[in-house]
Structures are given as structure tokens and as C-alpha cells.
XYZ file of C-alpha atoms in Angstrom:
296
model
C 0.038 0.005 -0.004
C 2.943 2.330 -0.141
C 6.304 2.719 -2.533
C 9.392 4.211 -2.047
C 11.006 6.912 -4.640
C 14.473 7.338 -4.781
C 16.274 10.097 -6.552
C 20.200 9.675 -7.905
C 22.811 12.008 -8.170
C 25.027 14.143 -5.918
C 22.521 16.879 -5.039
C 22.717 18.796 -1.944
C 18.953 19.312 -1.732
C 15.917 17.061 -2.849
C 12.157 18.548 -3.169
C 9.458 16.267 -4.069
C 6.120 17.491 -4.987
C 2.657 16.160 -6.599
C 0.779 18.650 -8.703
C 2.491 21.479 -7.779
C 2.058 20.776 -4.002
C 5.316 20.172 -1.899
C 5.124 16.488 -0.354
C 8.631 15.828 1.319
C 12.119 16.372 0.678
C 15.118 14.088 0.777
C 16.748 11.503 -1.694
C 13.934 8.974 -0.846
C 10.216 9.556 -0.334
C 7.387 6.948 0.850
C 4.406 7.645 -1.182
C 0.976 6.175 -0.505
C -0.841 8.233 -3.497
C -0.889 7.548 -7.188
C 0.333 10.625 -9.436
C 3.249 12.033 -11.221
C 5.813 12.933 -8.792
C 8.456 15.480 -9.494
C 12.017 15.990 -7.527
C 14.064 18.920 -8.108
C 17.422 18.290 -7.078
C 19.861 21.350 -6.131
C 23.574 21.234 -6.311
C 26.408 22.524 -4.389
C 27.262 25.214 -7.284
C 23.597 26.537 -7.002
C 22.285 24.850 -10.351
C 18.897 22.632 -10.140
C 17.687 19.784 -12.132
C 14.345 17.906 -12.058
C 13.207 14.488 -12.599
C 9.552 12.752 -12.692
C 7.960 9.386 -11.875
C 5.035 8.264 -12.205
C 3.203 6.114 -9.394
C 0.226 3.971 -10.497
C -2.426 2.061 -8.473
C -3.353 -1.698 -9.230
C -5.612 -2.729 -6.881
C -8.034 -4.364 -9.302
C -9.433 -7.492 -7.381
C -9.717 -10.618 -9.071
C -13.164 -12.478 -9.203
C -13.839 -16.531 -8.984
C -17.120 -18.371 -9.360
C -17.093 -21.937 -8.622
C -19.493 -24.570 -10.365
C -19.883 -28.476 -9.779
C -22.374 -31.228 -10.240
C -24.120 -33.880 -8.028
C -22.947 -37.368 -6.828
C -25.486 -40.061 -7.572
C -26.008 -43.580 -8.363
C -24.713 -42.842 -11.922
C -22.337 -40.151 -11.349
C -19.557 -41.266 -8.870
C -16.917 -38.347 -9.592
C -17.963 -34.733 -10.375
C -15.702 -31.553 -11.158
C -14.872 -28.832 -8.961
C -14.034 -25.802 -11.329
C -13.024 -22.213 -10.643
C -14.165 -19.436 -13.186
C -11.353 -16.797 -12.272
C -10.386 -13.519 -13.608
C -7.265 -11.667 -12.988
C -3.547 -11.438 -13.828
C -1.164 -14.378 -12.242
C -3.900 -16.235 -10.493
C -2.963 -18.813 -7.932
C -5.494 -21.008 -6.297
C -5.642 -22.082 -2.611
C -8.403 -24.641 -1.405
C -10.477 -25.661 1.458
C -12.145 -29.085 0.975
C -14.137 -31.207 3.262
C -12.771 -34.372 5.359
C -11.895 -36.943 3.378
C -11.045 -35.076 -0.026
C -7.601 -34.415 -1.202
C -6.129 -30.985 -1.235
C -5.873 -30.399 -5.328
C -3.115 -27.656 -4.729
C -2.781 -24.637 -7.196
C -5.155 -25.733 -9.723
C -8.092 -24.538 -11.350
C -10.223 -27.483 -11.266
C -10.231 -31.179 -10.344
C -12.565 -34.251 -9.537
C -13.834 -35.268 -6.480
C -16.005 -38.161 -4.982
C -16.353 -36.514 -1.707
C -19.633 -34.639 -0.953
C -19.280 -31.487 1.145
C -18.328 -27.478 0.954
C -15.360 -26.756 -1.214
C -14.175 -22.975 -0.945
C -11.034 -21.352 -2.712
C -9.137 -18.333 -2.482
C -7.778 -16.837 -5.433
C -4.691 -14.420 -5.404
C -3.539 -12.481 -8.343
C -0.561 -10.933 -8.788
C -1.044 -7.385 -7.312
C -1.871 -9.447 -4.146
C -5.691 -8.877 -4.068
C -7.852 -11.961 -3.296
C -11.286 -13.075 -4.001
C -12.946 -16.391 -2.707
C -16.227 -18.604 -3.343
C -17.449 -21.715 -2.184
C -19.972 -24.492 -3.594
C -21.458 -27.741 -2.020
C -20.835 -30.653 -3.675
C -24.292 -32.392 -3.083
C -24.718 -36.268 -3.107
C -28.091 -37.856 -3.904
C -27.810 -41.762 -3.537
C -30.948 -42.313 -1.803
C -32.641 -46.140 -2.699
C -36.330 -46.381 -4.167
C -38.868 -48.716 -2.805
C -40.800 -51.435 -4.668
C -43.101 -54.195 -3.403
C -45.013 -56.576 -5.429
C -47.170 -59.395 -4.181
C -47.700 -62.951 -5.221
C -50.592 -63.743 -7.246
C -52.922 -66.696 -7.628
C -54.567 -67.578 -10.617
C -57.846 -69.862 -10.194
C -59.062 -72.791 -12.365
C -61.303 -70.062 -14.133
C -58.783 -67.458 -14.381
C -56.523 -67.149 -17.717
C -54.542 -64.103 -16.644
C -54.102 -61.952 -13.455
C -52.624 -58.535 -12.554
C -49.352 -57.482 -10.871
C -48.878 -54.206 -9.164
C -45.774 -52.810 -8.540
C -46.184 -50.081 -5.428
C -43.504 -47.864 -3.626
C -41.614 -44.855 -4.823
C -43.137 -42.367 -7.082
C -41.855 -40.800 -10.156
C -39.429 -44.089 -11.012
C -38.975 -46.104 -14.098
C -40.208 -50.045 -14.457
C -38.576 -52.663 -16.104
C -40.319 -56.417 -15.840
C -38.800 -59.523 -16.805
C -40.557 -63.144 -17.064
C -41.320 -66.147 -18.172
C -41.080 -67.056 -21.760
C -39.166 -63.946 -22.566
C -41.917 -61.510 -20.809
C -41.115 -57.882 -20.323
C -42.800 -54.804 -19.402
C -42.036 -51.113 -18.572
C -45.385 -50.348 -16.593
C -46.492 -50.018 -13.241
C -49.228 -52.567 -13.515
C -48.469 -55.691 -16.015
C -51.135 -58.272 -16.735
C -49.793 -62.018 -17.061
C -51.273 -65.388 -18.318
C -48.240 -67.376 -17.474
C -47.205 -69.013 -14.293
C -43.628 -68.524 -12.872
C -41.686 -65.797 -11.455
C -41.825 -62.011 -12.438
C -39.111 -59.694 -11.397
C -39.530 -55.828 -11.213
C -36.430 -53.524 -11.361
C -37.454 -49.400 -10.559
C -35.183 -46.864 -11.467
C -35.125 -43.430 -9.734
C -33.771 -40.221 -11.587
C -30.759 -40.047 -9.483
C -29.809 -43.823 -11.212
C -30.465 -45.640 -8.228
C -32.705 -49.092 -8.164
C -34.515 -51.673 -6.298
C -36.213 -54.728 -7.115
C -38.583 -57.388 -5.727
C -40.317 -60.628 -7.563
C -43.743 -61.936 -7.341
C -44.563 -65.721 -8.184
C -47.556 -66.145 -10.075
C -48.967 -69.953 -9.390
C -52.339 -71.421 -10.943
C -54.381 -73.781 -9.480
C -54.986 -77.022 -11.199
C -58.260 -78.557 -11.610
C -58.821 -81.997 -9.718
C -59.340 -85.186 -11.672
C -62.470 -86.389 -12.973
C -64.562 -88.448 -10.667
C -64.767 -92.116 -10.970
C -68.289 -93.723 -11.495
C -69.685 -96.721 -13.370
C -72.974 -97.332 -15.303
C -76.274 -98.295 -13.750
C -78.470 -101.221 -15.105
C -81.672 -101.539 -12.758
C -85.150 -102.709 -13.268
C -87.847 -100.462 -13.454
C -88.682 -98.613 -9.946
C -85.747 -100.178 -8.554
C -83.905 -97.908 -6.214
C -80.524 -96.890 -7.034
C -77.843 -94.543 -5.446
C -75.470 -92.646 -7.422
C -71.990 -92.868 -6.308
C -68.468 -91.472 -7.436
C -65.175 -90.848 -6.079
C -62.719 -88.319 -6.167
C -58.918 -88.130 -5.768
C -59.494 -84.815 -4.341
C -62.188 -82.325 -3.782
C -66.086 -83.264 -3.057
C -68.353 -84.954 -5.441
C -71.344 -83.330 -6.733
C -73.850 -84.873 -9.113
C -76.290 -83.132 -11.847
C -79.065 -84.168 -13.957
C -77.969 -82.098 -17.070
C -74.482 -81.643 -19.243
C -74.632 -78.028 -18.342
C -74.352 -78.681 -14.923
C -76.819 -76.427 -13.800
C -79.324 -78.751 -12.167
C -77.570 -80.326 -9.153
C -79.220 -83.369 -7.486
C -79.570 -83.072 -3.728
C -81.261 -86.655 -3.761
C -78.918 -89.343 -4.825
C -80.949 -92.133 -3.931
C -84.086 -92.691 -6.022
C -86.418 -95.224 -7.834
C -85.441 -95.515 -11.470
C -88.445 -94.756 -13.748
C -86.420 -94.310 -16.868
C -83.183 -94.607 -18.350
C -80.909 -91.309 -17.997
C -77.559 -90.141 -17.900
C -76.369 -88.281 -14.830
C -72.955 -86.140 -14.602
C -70.509 -85.965 -11.568
C -67.836 -83.779 -11.048
C -65.171 -83.225 -8.576
C -65.052 -79.600 -6.795
C -62.632 -77.588 -4.743
C -63.460 -74.160 -3.440
C -61.858 -72.585 -6.715
C -62.240 -75.036 -9.255
C -64.351 -77.674 -10.973
C -63.315 -81.081 -12.703
C -64.388 -82.163 -16.185
C -67.958 -83.902 -15.807
C -67.984 -87.717 -15.796
C -71.154 -89.741 -17.431
C -72.849 -92.432 -15.352
C -75.598 -93.787 -17.367
C -78.570 -95.471 -15.886
C -80.123 -97.863 -17.859
C -83.626 -98.721 -16.906
C -85.109 -102.310 -18.176
C -88.745 -102.750 -18.457
C -90.700 -104.492 -15.481
C -91.503 -108.020 -16.479
C -94.001 -109.857 -14.187
C -92.387 -112.239 -11.848
C -91.952 -115.896 -12.723
C -94.591 -117.845 -10.848
């Protein structure tokens, strides 16, 4: 913030002035103001001479702006960069714990989140500072998908992925199945896997099993041959489920009485039922023979 002007020669008297105003005397003069300084030197013989020196001020401050990115599951390194103006810039960094001091550089890569600051110093000694925060977003999304069972009468079911919003979906499943929506409709049993991905690149997975209930086997029942008016009992056996009898092929007229007097030939239908499924029907033919008089 000051400079010293020095006059040479072997004068006996030195007088300094700035803009016509006397500001000092002696061979040397310390000044703090800019301007054109004039020194008048008087020698022993009474002669004088003058010389001038211009003092300028260089106090232009440098400027600096820091820029960086965000760490995510997709981006594991970002650049911290200083955009500075000024002459002969040097850089002095302050970095968070775990990060390495990069030294006198304008930019560097880092994988450590936190606040980074820089002090830039120009050749005139003036300084400027700035700071920036490297943020990190590695939060994981969530996803849940539940198992589903297709009953015997169903040909397809819907699987729904629930969890974090704003994600993308990627499904894979049996027979090369793929899907990209939150809900999918599937017809094949097997394991279906969903991967959800957040905008930050982080992902989560879950899977669901789709099973299909098989129909029970058809019941076993034989034909019946009786005389007119003879009492019979319809019977059948199931390897699984419960037997039900019907008097029509459409299985709409269920029989509640299985023991009865046969009056005419007729075909009856038996099925095996479970809470979800009905087997194919088994025919049981009841043949009624004429009622001839009994022998004497």
C-alpha cells in the first residue's frame, strides 16, 4: 500500500512535489497516492535539475465463481471448477474431510460430498473467494409386488408394483416376458421380477410368483343297470375335492337326492369340486329295463 521513490545524483537538496504541491524532501520519499511526482535537485554550485516518476495503483480485485455437479448412483465423480479473472492467479483450496487438497489448480475431480471453497490471489496481491457444495443423492427407491394365484377359471392376473413415485419400471418373466409399466397383466405362471429406477440412477428390485390352481381330476363312476322302479344310489369317488351330481350336461341342475327309484334310462353327470375349481364331468348312464311280471 506504499512505494518508495529514490532520486539519484549528488545533490545537496531534494524537494518533492505532486501536482505543484510540495510533499517532501530527501533522496527518498515514501508515497501512498498515485500521480506524477517531481523531484527538484539542487547541487552545491546552485544549479538545479528535475526528474519525474509516475506512481500508479494496481488494486483490481480478481473474481472467481465455483461450479460443480451432484453425486448420484450414476455419477460417482464430479468436477469442481473455478472460473477466475485476474492476472497471475494462484489458487488456494479448502476441502471437506476425506477429500485431497488439489493444490494450485483451477479445477479437479472429487467423489467426496461437502463444501469446497477457494481463495484466488492475483499477482497484485488482491484476493477473492467463493464456495460451492458438492451434493450427493444416493437415496434408494422402494418397490413391493405381491404374489398372485390364478384360479382354475382365470386366464390372467394383474401384478402391481407399489413404492416410490417418479421411477421407471422394468419387468422380466417367463417365456421372455418384458414390461415397462407399473401394472402388468400376465397369463403364464412363474416368477416375475421388477426393477425400479429413480432419476438419480438408484434402483430397487422385487419379485412375485404367479401360480395357477390345477383342476381336480374327474370322478370315477360306473354305469347302472336296474329294473323299472328299483332303487339305486348314484356314487362316485374323487382323488381331490367333493363329488357333486347333476342331471344335465350343462351342470345347472344339481341333484340333492342321490338315492331314488329309477323310472327311466337317463345319463347323470358327476364332478369333483374344490373351493376354486371344478373338474370335467364324468357321465354315469342309468339304464332301466322293462318291469316284466315275476316268474311263478
